[in-house]
mmCIF file of C-alpha atoms in Angstrom:
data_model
loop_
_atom_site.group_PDB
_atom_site.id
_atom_site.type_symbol
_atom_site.label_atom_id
_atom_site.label_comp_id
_atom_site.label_asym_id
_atom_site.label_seq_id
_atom_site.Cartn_x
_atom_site.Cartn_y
_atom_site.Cartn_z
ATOM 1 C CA UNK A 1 0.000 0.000 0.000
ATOM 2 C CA UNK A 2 3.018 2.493 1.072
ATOM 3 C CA UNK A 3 4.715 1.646 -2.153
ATOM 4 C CA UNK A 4 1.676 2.535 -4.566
ATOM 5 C CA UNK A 5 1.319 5.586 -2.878
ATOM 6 C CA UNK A 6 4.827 6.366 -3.137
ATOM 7 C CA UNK A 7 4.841 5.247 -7.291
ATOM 8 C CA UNK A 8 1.526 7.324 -7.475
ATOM 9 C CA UNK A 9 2.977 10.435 -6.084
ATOM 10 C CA UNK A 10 6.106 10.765 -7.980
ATOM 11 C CA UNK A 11 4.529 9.485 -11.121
ATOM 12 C CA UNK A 12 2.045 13.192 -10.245
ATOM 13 C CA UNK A 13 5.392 15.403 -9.577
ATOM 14 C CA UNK A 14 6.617 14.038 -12.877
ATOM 15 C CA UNK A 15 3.283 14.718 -14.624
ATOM 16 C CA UNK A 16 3.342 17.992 -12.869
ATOM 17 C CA UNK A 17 6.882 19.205 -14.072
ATOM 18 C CA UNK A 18 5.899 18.150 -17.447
ATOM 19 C CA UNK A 19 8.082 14.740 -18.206
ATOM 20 C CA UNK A 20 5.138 12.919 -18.015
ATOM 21 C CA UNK A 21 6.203 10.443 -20.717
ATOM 22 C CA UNK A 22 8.701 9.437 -17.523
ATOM 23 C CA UNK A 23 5.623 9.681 -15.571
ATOM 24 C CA UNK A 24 4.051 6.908 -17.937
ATOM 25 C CA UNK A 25 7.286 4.981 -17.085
ATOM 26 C CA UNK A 26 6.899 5.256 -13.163
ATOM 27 C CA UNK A 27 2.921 4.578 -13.770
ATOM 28 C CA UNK A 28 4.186 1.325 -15.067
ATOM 29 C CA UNK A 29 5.283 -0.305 -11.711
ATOM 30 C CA UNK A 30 1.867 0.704 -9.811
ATOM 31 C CA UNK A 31 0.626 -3.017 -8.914
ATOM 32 C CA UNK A 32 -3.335 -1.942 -9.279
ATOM 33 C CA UNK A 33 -4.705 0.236 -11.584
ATOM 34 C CA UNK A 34 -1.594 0.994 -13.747
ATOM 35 C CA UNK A 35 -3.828 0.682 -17.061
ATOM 36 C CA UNK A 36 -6.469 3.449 -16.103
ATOM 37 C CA UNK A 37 -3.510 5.981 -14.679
ATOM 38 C CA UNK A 38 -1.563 5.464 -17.556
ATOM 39 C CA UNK A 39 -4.960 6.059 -19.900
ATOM 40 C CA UNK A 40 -5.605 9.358 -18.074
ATOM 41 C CA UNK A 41 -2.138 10.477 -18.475
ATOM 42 C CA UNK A 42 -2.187 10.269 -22.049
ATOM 43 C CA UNK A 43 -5.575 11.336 -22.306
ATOM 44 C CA UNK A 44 -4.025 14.918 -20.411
ATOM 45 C CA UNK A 45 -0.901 15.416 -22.117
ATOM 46 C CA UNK A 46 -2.153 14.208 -25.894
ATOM 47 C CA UNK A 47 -0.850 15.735 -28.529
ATOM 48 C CA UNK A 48 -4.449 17.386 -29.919
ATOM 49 C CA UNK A 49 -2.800 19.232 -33.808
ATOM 50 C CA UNK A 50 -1.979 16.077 -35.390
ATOM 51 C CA UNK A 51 -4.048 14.881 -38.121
ATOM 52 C CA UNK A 52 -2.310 12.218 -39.422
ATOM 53 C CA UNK A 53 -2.736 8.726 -37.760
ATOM 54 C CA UNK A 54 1.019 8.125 -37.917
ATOM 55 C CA UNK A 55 2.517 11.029 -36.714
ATOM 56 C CA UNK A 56 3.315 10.561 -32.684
ATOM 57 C CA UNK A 57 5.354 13.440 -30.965
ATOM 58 C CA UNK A 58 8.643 12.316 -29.124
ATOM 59 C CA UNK A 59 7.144 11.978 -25.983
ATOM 60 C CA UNK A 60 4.070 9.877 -27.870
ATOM 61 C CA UNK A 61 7.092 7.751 -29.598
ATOM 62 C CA UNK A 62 8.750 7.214 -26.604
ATOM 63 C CA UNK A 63 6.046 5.725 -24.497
ATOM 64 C CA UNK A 64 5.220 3.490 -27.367
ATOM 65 C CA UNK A 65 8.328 2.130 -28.509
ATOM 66 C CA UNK A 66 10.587 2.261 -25.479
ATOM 67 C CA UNK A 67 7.289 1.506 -22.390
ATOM 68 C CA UNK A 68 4.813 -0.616 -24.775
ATOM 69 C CA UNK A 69 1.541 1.735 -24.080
ATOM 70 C CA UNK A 70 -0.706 0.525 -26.455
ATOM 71 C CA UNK A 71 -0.735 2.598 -29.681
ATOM 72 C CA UNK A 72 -4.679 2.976 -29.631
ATOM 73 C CA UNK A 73 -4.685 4.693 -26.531
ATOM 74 C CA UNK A 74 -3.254 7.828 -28.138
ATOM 75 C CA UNK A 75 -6.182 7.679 -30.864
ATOM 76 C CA UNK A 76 -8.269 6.848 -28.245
ATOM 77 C CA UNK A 77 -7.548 10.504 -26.705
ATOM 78 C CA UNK A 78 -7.454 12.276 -29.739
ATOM 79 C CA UNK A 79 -10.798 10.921 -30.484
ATOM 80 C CA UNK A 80 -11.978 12.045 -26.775
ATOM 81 C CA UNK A 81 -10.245 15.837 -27.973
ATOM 82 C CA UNK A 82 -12.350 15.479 -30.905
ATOM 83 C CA UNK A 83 -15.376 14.504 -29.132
ATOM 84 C CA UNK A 84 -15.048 17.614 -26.838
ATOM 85 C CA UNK A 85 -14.600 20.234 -30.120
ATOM 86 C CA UNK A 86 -17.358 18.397 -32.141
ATOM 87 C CA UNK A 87 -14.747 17.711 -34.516
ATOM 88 C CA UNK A 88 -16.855 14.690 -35.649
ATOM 89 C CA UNK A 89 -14.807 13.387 -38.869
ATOM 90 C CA UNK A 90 -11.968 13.711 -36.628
ATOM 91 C CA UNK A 91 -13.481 11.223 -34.446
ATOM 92 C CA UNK A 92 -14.787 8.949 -36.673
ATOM 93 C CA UNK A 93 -11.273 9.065 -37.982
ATOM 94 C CA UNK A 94 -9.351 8.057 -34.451
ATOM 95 C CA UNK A 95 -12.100 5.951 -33.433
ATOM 96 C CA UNK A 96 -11.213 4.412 -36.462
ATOM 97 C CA UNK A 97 -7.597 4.291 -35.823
ATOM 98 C CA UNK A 98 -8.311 2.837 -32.330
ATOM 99 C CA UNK A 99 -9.970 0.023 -34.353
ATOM 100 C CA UNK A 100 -13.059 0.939 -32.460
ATOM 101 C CA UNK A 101 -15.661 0.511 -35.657
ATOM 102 C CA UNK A 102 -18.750 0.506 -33.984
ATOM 103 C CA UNK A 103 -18.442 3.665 -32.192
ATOM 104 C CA UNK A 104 -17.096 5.422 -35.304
ATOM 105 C CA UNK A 105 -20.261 4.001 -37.332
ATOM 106 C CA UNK A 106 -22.371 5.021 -34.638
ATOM 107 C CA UNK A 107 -20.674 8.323 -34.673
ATOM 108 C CA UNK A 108 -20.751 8.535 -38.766
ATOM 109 C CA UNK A 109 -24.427 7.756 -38.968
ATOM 110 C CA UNK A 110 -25.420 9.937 -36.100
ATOM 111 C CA UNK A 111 -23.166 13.115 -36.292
ATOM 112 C CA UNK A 112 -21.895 13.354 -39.591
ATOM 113 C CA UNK A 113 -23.710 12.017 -42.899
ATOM 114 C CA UNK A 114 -27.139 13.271 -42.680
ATOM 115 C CA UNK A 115 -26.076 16.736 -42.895
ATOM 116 C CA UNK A 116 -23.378 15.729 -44.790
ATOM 117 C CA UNK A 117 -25.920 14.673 -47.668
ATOM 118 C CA UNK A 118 -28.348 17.106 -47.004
ATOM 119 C CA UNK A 119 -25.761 19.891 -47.506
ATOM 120 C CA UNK A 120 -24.654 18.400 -50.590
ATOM 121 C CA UNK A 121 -21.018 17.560 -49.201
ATOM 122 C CA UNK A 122 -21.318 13.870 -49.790
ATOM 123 C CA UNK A 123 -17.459 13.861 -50.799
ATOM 124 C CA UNK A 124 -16.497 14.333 -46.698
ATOM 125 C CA UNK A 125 -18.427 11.047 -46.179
ATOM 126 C CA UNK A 126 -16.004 9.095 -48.691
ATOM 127 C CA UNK A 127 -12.724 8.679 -47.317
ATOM 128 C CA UNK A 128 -14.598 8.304 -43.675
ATOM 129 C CA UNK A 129 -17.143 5.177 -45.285
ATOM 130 C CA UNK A 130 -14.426 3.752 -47.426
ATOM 131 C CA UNK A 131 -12.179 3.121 -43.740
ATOM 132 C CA UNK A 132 -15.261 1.695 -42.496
ATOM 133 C CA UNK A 133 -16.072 -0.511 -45.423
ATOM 134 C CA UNK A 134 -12.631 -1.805 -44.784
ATOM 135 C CA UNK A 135 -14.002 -3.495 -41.584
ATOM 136 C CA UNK A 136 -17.579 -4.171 -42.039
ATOM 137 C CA UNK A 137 -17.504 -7.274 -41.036
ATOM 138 C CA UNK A 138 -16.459 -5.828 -37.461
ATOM 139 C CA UNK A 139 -19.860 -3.478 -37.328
ATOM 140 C CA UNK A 140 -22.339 -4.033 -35.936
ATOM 141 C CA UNK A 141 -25.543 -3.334 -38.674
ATOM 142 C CA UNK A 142 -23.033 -2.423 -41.272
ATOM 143 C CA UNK A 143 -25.249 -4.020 -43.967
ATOM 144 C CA UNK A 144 -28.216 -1.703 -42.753
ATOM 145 C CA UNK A 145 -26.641 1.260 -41.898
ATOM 146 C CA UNK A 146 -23.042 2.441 -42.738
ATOM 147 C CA UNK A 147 -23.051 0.370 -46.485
ATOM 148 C CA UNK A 148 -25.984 1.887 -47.476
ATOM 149 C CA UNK A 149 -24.346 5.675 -47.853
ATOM 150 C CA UNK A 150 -21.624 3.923 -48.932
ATOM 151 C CA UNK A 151 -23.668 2.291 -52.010
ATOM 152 C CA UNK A 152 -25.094 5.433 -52.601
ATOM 153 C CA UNK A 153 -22.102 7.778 -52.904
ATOM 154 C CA UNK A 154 -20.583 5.270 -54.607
ATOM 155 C CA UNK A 155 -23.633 5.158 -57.328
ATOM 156 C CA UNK A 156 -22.326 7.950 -59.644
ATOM 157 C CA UNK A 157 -18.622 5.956 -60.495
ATOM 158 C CA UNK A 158 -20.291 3.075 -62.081
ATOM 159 C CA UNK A 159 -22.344 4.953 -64.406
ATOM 160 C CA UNK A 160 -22.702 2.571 -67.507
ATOM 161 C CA UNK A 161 -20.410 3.115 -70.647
ATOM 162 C CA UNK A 162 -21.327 -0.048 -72.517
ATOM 163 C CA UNK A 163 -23.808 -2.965 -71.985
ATOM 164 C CA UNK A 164 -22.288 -5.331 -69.443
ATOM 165 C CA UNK A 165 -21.354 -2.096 -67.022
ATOM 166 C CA UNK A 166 -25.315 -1.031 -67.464
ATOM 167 C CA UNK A 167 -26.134 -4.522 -65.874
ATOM 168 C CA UNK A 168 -23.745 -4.277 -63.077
ATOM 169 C CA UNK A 169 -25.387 -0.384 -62.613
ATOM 170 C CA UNK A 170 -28.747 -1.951 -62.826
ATOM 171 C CA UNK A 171 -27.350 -4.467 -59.963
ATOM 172 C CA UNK A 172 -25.993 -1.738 -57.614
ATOM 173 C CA UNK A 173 -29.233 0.227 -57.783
ATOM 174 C CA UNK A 174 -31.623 -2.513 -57.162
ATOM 175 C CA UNK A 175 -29.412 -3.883 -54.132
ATOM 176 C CA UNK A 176 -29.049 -0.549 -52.734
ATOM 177 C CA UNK A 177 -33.301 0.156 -52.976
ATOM 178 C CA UNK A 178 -33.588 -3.538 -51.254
ATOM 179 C CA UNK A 179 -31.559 -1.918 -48.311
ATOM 180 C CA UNK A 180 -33.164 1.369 -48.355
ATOM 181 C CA UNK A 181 -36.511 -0.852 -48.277
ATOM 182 C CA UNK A 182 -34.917 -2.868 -45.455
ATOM 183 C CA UNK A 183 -33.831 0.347 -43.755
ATOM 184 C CA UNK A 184 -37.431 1.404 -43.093
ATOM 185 C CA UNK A 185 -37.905 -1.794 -40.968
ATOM 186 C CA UNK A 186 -35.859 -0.503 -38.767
ATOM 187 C CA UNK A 187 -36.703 2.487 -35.840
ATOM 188 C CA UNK A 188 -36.512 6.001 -37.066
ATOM 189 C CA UNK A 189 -33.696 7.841 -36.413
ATOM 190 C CA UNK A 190 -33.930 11.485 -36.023
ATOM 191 C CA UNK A 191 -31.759 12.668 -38.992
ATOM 192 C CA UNK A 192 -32.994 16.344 -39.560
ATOM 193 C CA UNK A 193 -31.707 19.698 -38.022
#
């Protein structure tokens, strides 16, 4: 008990003075609860600018490579930053990262691509559903839910220029209206303003 408190308080002056990478390292030797206090202090001392999933700061690098903190736990907090700023593609995008699918679906269908389409910026939504589509056999609903936008955005690239490519057109669109027909059997969601 005396020794927990002791790794717990210098593992706070570290934090505190900034080195809190070398807090992460003390954190380490904490015999309960060493996951959650190391979560927290990455979720505090994050770097929030990045944008690209494989850019870590030194400090970022460090903890990874030299103290084996699990990667997703930095996109973890950068989807929490994003979360807090309403920076929804950015969290879809982390969540993503994190390999946490189902919340960024959830997150995608709720937050982002209704008003995406309805404003007429369906491009945002590709890069975000193509991600998705990557793993939709690790979401939950996929088939009823994120794969429909992704059908429908992706209508316009298989426009027919000869016979055969009309047929596979003529495929897409009548799978997609089966899960638009499909979609109805499910609750309403409230996707307006």
């Amino acid at each position: 008990h005396l020794a927990s408190k002791l790794v717990t308080s210098y593992a706070a002056q570290l934090d505190r003075i900034g080195l809190w990478e070398w807090s992460v390292f003390v954190a380490q030797h904490l015999p309960a609860g060493r996951s959650a206090t190391i979560r927290n202090l990455v979720k505090r001392n994050i770097t929030r600018n990045t944008t690209d999933v494989a850019t870590l700061c030194e400090e970022e690098r460090r903890c990874l490579h030299d103290y084996h903190v699990d990667g997703n736990m930095f996109h973890c907090a950068r989807a929490l930053h994003a979360r807090y700023s309403r920076d929804w593609s950015k969290v879809v995008t982390w969540y993503t990262a994190a390999q946490m699918f189902d919340s960024a679906h959830r997150i995608l269908l709720d937050n982002i691509a209704p008003q995406k389409i309805v404003s007429r910026e369906e491009g945002d939504l590709i890069p975000l559903l193509t991600a998705l589509q990557q793993h939709r056999y690790d979401i939950q609903n996929w088939e009823n839910e994120g794969a429909i936008y992704f059908s429908y955005l992706h209508l316009p690239s298989v426009l027919p220029q000869g016979e055969e490519e009309l047929e596979l057109a003529r495929h897409q669109i009548s799978t997609t209206g089966h899960m638009l027909n499909n979609l109805l059997q499910f609750p309403h969601r409230d996707l307006c303003c």
